[in-house]
Short mmCIF file of C-alpha atoms in Angstrom, two decimals:
data_model
loop_
_atom_site.label_atom_id
_atom_site.label_comp_id
_atom_site.label_asym_id
_atom_site.label_seq_id
_atom_site.Cartn_x
_atom_site.Cartn_y
_atom_site.Cartn_z
CA UNK A 1 138.33 105.24 117.65
CA UNK A 2 136.40 103.94 114.64
CA UNK A 3 136.09 107.48 113.28
CA UNK A 4 139.86 107.92 113.43
CA UNK A 5 140.52 104.64 111.62
CA UNK A 6 138.10 105.52 108.84
CA UNK A 7 139.53 108.99 108.38
CA UNK A 8 143.18 107.87 108.39
CA UNK A 9 142.34 105.05 106.01
CA UNK A 10 140.71 107.45 103.57
CA UNK A 11 143.69 109.81 103.82
CA UNK A 12 146.10 107.01 102.96
CA UNK A 13 143.96 105.94 100.01
CA UNK A 14 143.89 109.50 98.67
CA UNK A 15 147.65 109.81 99.09
CA UNK A 16 148.24 106.53 97.29
CA UNK A 17 146.02 107.45 94.38
CA UNK A 18 147.67 110.83 93.99
CA UNK A 19 151.13 109.24 94.07
CA UNK A 20 150.17 106.52 91.59
CA UNK A 21 148.05 108.49 89.11
CA UNK A 22 148.50 112.15 89.95
CA UNK A 23 151.85 112.61 88.20
CA UNK A 24 152.93 115.01 90.90
CA UNK A 25 155.87 117.36 90.19
CA UNK A 26 159.03 117.34 92.22
CA UNK A 27 158.23 118.13 95.83
CA UNK A 28 154.57 117.27 95.30
CA UNK A 29 154.64 114.33 97.68
CA UNK A 30 155.75 116.60 100.52
CA UNK A 31 152.94 119.07 99.69
CA UNK A 32 150.32 116.32 99.69
CA UNK A 33 151.63 114.97 102.98
CA UNK A 34 151.44 118.41 104.55
CA UNK A 35 147.90 118.93 103.26
CA UNK A 36 146.73 115.60 104.64
CA UNK A 37 148.40 116.36 107.95
CA UNK A 38 146.48 119.63 108.17
CA UNK A 39 143.24 117.80 107.32
CA UNK A 40 143.84 115.30 110.11
CA UNK A 41 144.60 118.10 112.54
CA UNK A 42 141.45 119.95 111.52
CA UNK A 43 139.36 116.82 111.93
CA UNK A 44 140.79 116.26 115.42
CA UNK A 45 139.99 119.89 116.34
CA UNK A 46 136.56 120.43 114.78
CA UNK A 47 135.24 116.88 114.40
CA UNK A 48 134.18 114.27 116.93
CA UNK A 49 136.21 111.18 116.02
CA UNK A 50 135.50 109.54 119.34
CA UNK A 51 131.76 109.42 118.82
CA UNK A 52 130.11 106.42 117.30
CA UNK A 53 128.47 106.85 113.92
CA UNK A 54 124.79 107.76 113.94
CA UNK A 55 122.64 108.50 110.90
CA UNK A 56 121.00 111.91 110.90
CA UNK A 57 117.22 111.52 110.93
CA UNK A 58 115.37 113.06 108.01
CA UNK A 59 113.57 116.28 108.94
CA UNK A 60 109.88 115.89 109.47
CA UNK A 61 107.76 117.62 106.88
CA UNK A 62 104.67 119.31 108.23
CA UNK A 63 101.57 118.01 106.52
CA UNK A 64 98.61 120.25 105.77
CA UNK A 65 95.22 118.60 106.35
CA UNK A 66 93.18 117.74 103.28
CA UNK A 67 90.93 120.54 102.10
CA UNK A 68 87.18 120.10 102.09
CA UNK A 69 87.41 119.90 98.31
CA UNK A 70 89.84 116.97 98.52
CA UNK A 71 87.56 115.16 100.96
CA UNK A 72 84.41 115.67 98.88
CA UNK A 73 85.84 115.58 95.36
CA UNK A 74 85.24 111.90 94.65
CA UNK A 75 81.54 112.26 95.41
CA UNK A 76 80.81 114.69 92.57
CA UNK A 77 83.76 114.70 90.18
CA UNK A 78 85.39 111.99 88.10
CA UNK A 79 87.46 109.53 90.12
CA UNK A 80 89.56 108.19 87.24
CA UNK A 81 91.13 109.66 84.13
CA UNK A 82 93.54 112.45 83.29
CA UNK A 83 91.56 115.18 85.05
CA UNK A 84 91.27 113.12 88.23
CA UNK A 85 95.02 112.48 88.16
CA UNK A 86 95.75 116.20 87.86
CA UNK A 87 93.43 117.05 90.75
CA UNK A 88 95.00 114.32 92.88
CA UNK A 89 98.43 115.78 92.17
CA UNK A 90 97.15 119.25 93.11
CA UNK A 91 95.78 117.83 96.38
CA UNK A 92 99.21 116.35 97.09
CA UNK A 93 100.83 119.76 96.57
CA UNK A 94 98.29 121.33 98.93
CA UNK A 95 99.17 118.78 101.61
CA UNK A 96 102.78 119.92 101.34
CA UNK A 97 101.79 123.57 101.52
CA UNK A 98 102.85 124.11 97.89
CA UNK A 99 99.69 125.88 96.85
CA UNK A 100 101.18 127.74 93.89
CA UNK A 101 102.35 124.43 92.44
CA UNK A 102 98.78 123.14 92.76
CA UNK A 103 97.48 126.15 90.84
CA UNK A 104 100.21 125.75 88.24
CA UNK A 105 99.64 122.08 87.51
CA UNK A 106 95.92 122.64 86.99
CA UNK A 107 96.53 125.63 84.73
CA UNK A 108 98.93 123.54 82.69
CA UNK A 109 96.29 120.83 82.25
CA UNK A 110 93.68 123.42 81.28
CA UNK A 111 95.90 124.58 78.40
CA UNK A 112 95.39 121.11 76.91
CA UNK A 113 91.80 120.58 78.05
CA UNK A 114 90.19 124.03 78.37
CA UNK A 115 86.66 122.61 78.33
CA UNK A 116 87.09 120.40 81.39
CA UNK A 117 84.56 121.46 84.02
CA UNK A 118 86.33 119.35 86.63
CA UNK A 119 89.63 121.15 86.07
CA UNK A 120 87.99 124.56 86.27
CA UNK A 121 86.37 123.53 89.56
CA UNK A 122 89.76 122.32 90.77
CA UNK A 123 91.37 125.60 89.75
CA UNK A 124 88.76 127.56 91.66
CA UNK A 125 89.42 125.49 94.75
CA UNK A 126 93.20 125.76 94.37
CA UNK A 127 92.91 129.54 94.20
CA UNK A 128 90.74 129.59 97.29
CA UNK A 129 93.28 127.49 99.19
CA UNK A 130 96.13 129.67 97.95
CA UNK A 131 94.20 132.74 99.08
CA UNK A 132 93.89 131.45 102.62
CA UNK A 133 90.26 130.43 102.25
CA UNK A 134 89.03 133.61 100.60
CA UNK A 135 86.94 133.59 97.44
CA UNK A 136 88.87 135.84 95.08
CA UNK A 137 87.39 137.17 91.82
CA UNK A 138 89.69 134.80 89.89
CA UNK A 139 88.49 131.80 91.90
CA UNK A 140 84.87 132.84 91.46
CA UNK A 141 85.44 133.18 87.71
CA UNK A 142 86.90 129.67 87.57
CA UNK A 143 83.80 128.20 89.23
CA UNK A 144 81.55 130.19 86.90
CA UNK A 145 83.51 128.95 83.88
CA UNK A 146 82.99 125.37 85.06
CA UNK A 147 79.25 125.95 85.46
CA UNK A 148 79.02 127.46 81.97
CA UNK A 149 80.80 124.48 80.43
CA UNK A 150 78.61 121.92 82.22
CA UNK A 151 75.40 123.62 83.38
CA UNK A 152 73.83 120.32 84.47
CA UNK A 153 76.90 119.18 86.39
CA UNK A 154 76.34 119.41 90.19
CA UNK A 155 80.07 119.76 90.89
CA UNK A 156 80.60 123.43 89.98
CA UNK A 157 77.76 124.89 92.09
CA UNK A 158 78.35 122.48 94.96
CA UNK A 159 82.03 123.36 95.33
CA UNK A 160 81.40 127.02 94.64
CA UNK A 161 78.94 127.03 97.54
CA UNK A 162 81.48 125.16 99.65
CA UNK A 163 84.10 127.82 98.91
CA UNK A 164 81.65 130.57 99.83
CA UNK A 165 80.81 128.79 103.08
CA UNK A 166 84.48 128.37 104.00
CA UNK A 167 85.04 132.07 103.30
CA UNK A 168 82.22 132.94 105.69
CA UNK A 169 79.91 134.18 102.91
CA UNK A 170 76.98 132.15 104.17
CA UNK A 171 74.28 134.01 102.25
CA UNK A 172 76.02 133.38 98.94
CA UNK A 173 76.66 129.75 99.82
CA UNK A 174 73.01 129.28 100.72
CA UNK A 175 71.80 130.90 97.50
CA UNK A 176 74.03 128.72 95.31
CA UNK A 177 73.14 125.54 97.17
CA UNK A 178 69.41 126.20 97.24
CA UNK A 179 69.42 126.77 93.51
CA UNK A 180 71.29 123.48 93.08
CA UNK A 181 68.85 121.69 95.37
CA UNK A 182 65.88 122.99 93.38
CA UNK A 183 67.38 121.49 90.23
CA UNK A 184 68.58 118.25 91.82
CA UNK A 185 66.90 114.95 90.89
CA UNK A 186 64.97 113.43 93.76
CA UNK A 187 67.18 110.34 93.71
CA UNK A 188 70.52 112.14 93.47
CA UNK A 189 73.06 110.45 95.76
CA UNK A 190 74.46 113.81 96.89
CA UNK A 191 71.07 115.41 97.66
CA UNK A 192 70.90 114.38 101.37
CA UNK A 193 74.36 115.84 102.02
CA UNK A 194 73.39 119.09 100.31
CA UNK A 195 70.23 119.32 102.41
CA UNK A 196 72.28 118.74 105.55
CA UNK A 197 74.71 121.50 104.62
CA UNK A 198 71.83 123.94 104.12
CA UNK A 199 70.51 123.03 107.57
CA UNK A 200 73.96 123.73 109.02
CA UNK A 201 74.07 127.12 107.31
CA UNK A 202 70.68 128.04 108.78
CA UNK A 203 71.92 126.99 112.21
CA UNK A 204 75.07 129.07 111.88
CA UNK A 205 73.16 132.12 110.69
CA UNK A 206 70.79 131.77 113.67
CA UNK A 207 73.70 131.57 116.09
CA UNK A 208 75.35 134.62 114.55
CA UNK A 209 72.09 136.61 114.82
CA UNK A 210 71.76 135.96 118.56
#
């Protein structure tokens, strides 16, 4: 009943406004009345005026789990600043499944800051995610560019090895990580985690050989 009252009320308001301000020609009132009558008839036929109002729930958006890069990024890359903000935005796009947007926003930032090792690492990861976990030549080149810009930065080789490991290229991941471990300071905060990851690779390779 409430639906009917609302609809009829709106129809009367529309009719009144058209009569008052519409400057209808002769016979226009009859045409408007006929149109509104047809609208009411259509509502009675197709609508559900007897049902109580109920808001339509918003569709649930499927969330993609955070990538390994997103989970480990704060340990080796800058946590604040413009580059960190861009990488956080890219992570947000990945969580929505908008991987091309993630690649695009990082590329846009690189046009302004082409010598940012963190952004090149982020671009490499974004390309790996977009490629379904595969290390493409373009992604590999991005990691290599980051390493060339900051050769003493542990981030580029660490995340390059992580991308190799995720792609199933365990030998390459091990080679990159062992080289990084050989160069790592004894008191580096990330050294124990790197050692643990190398142990896991050895275990996986042993299992695959059996």
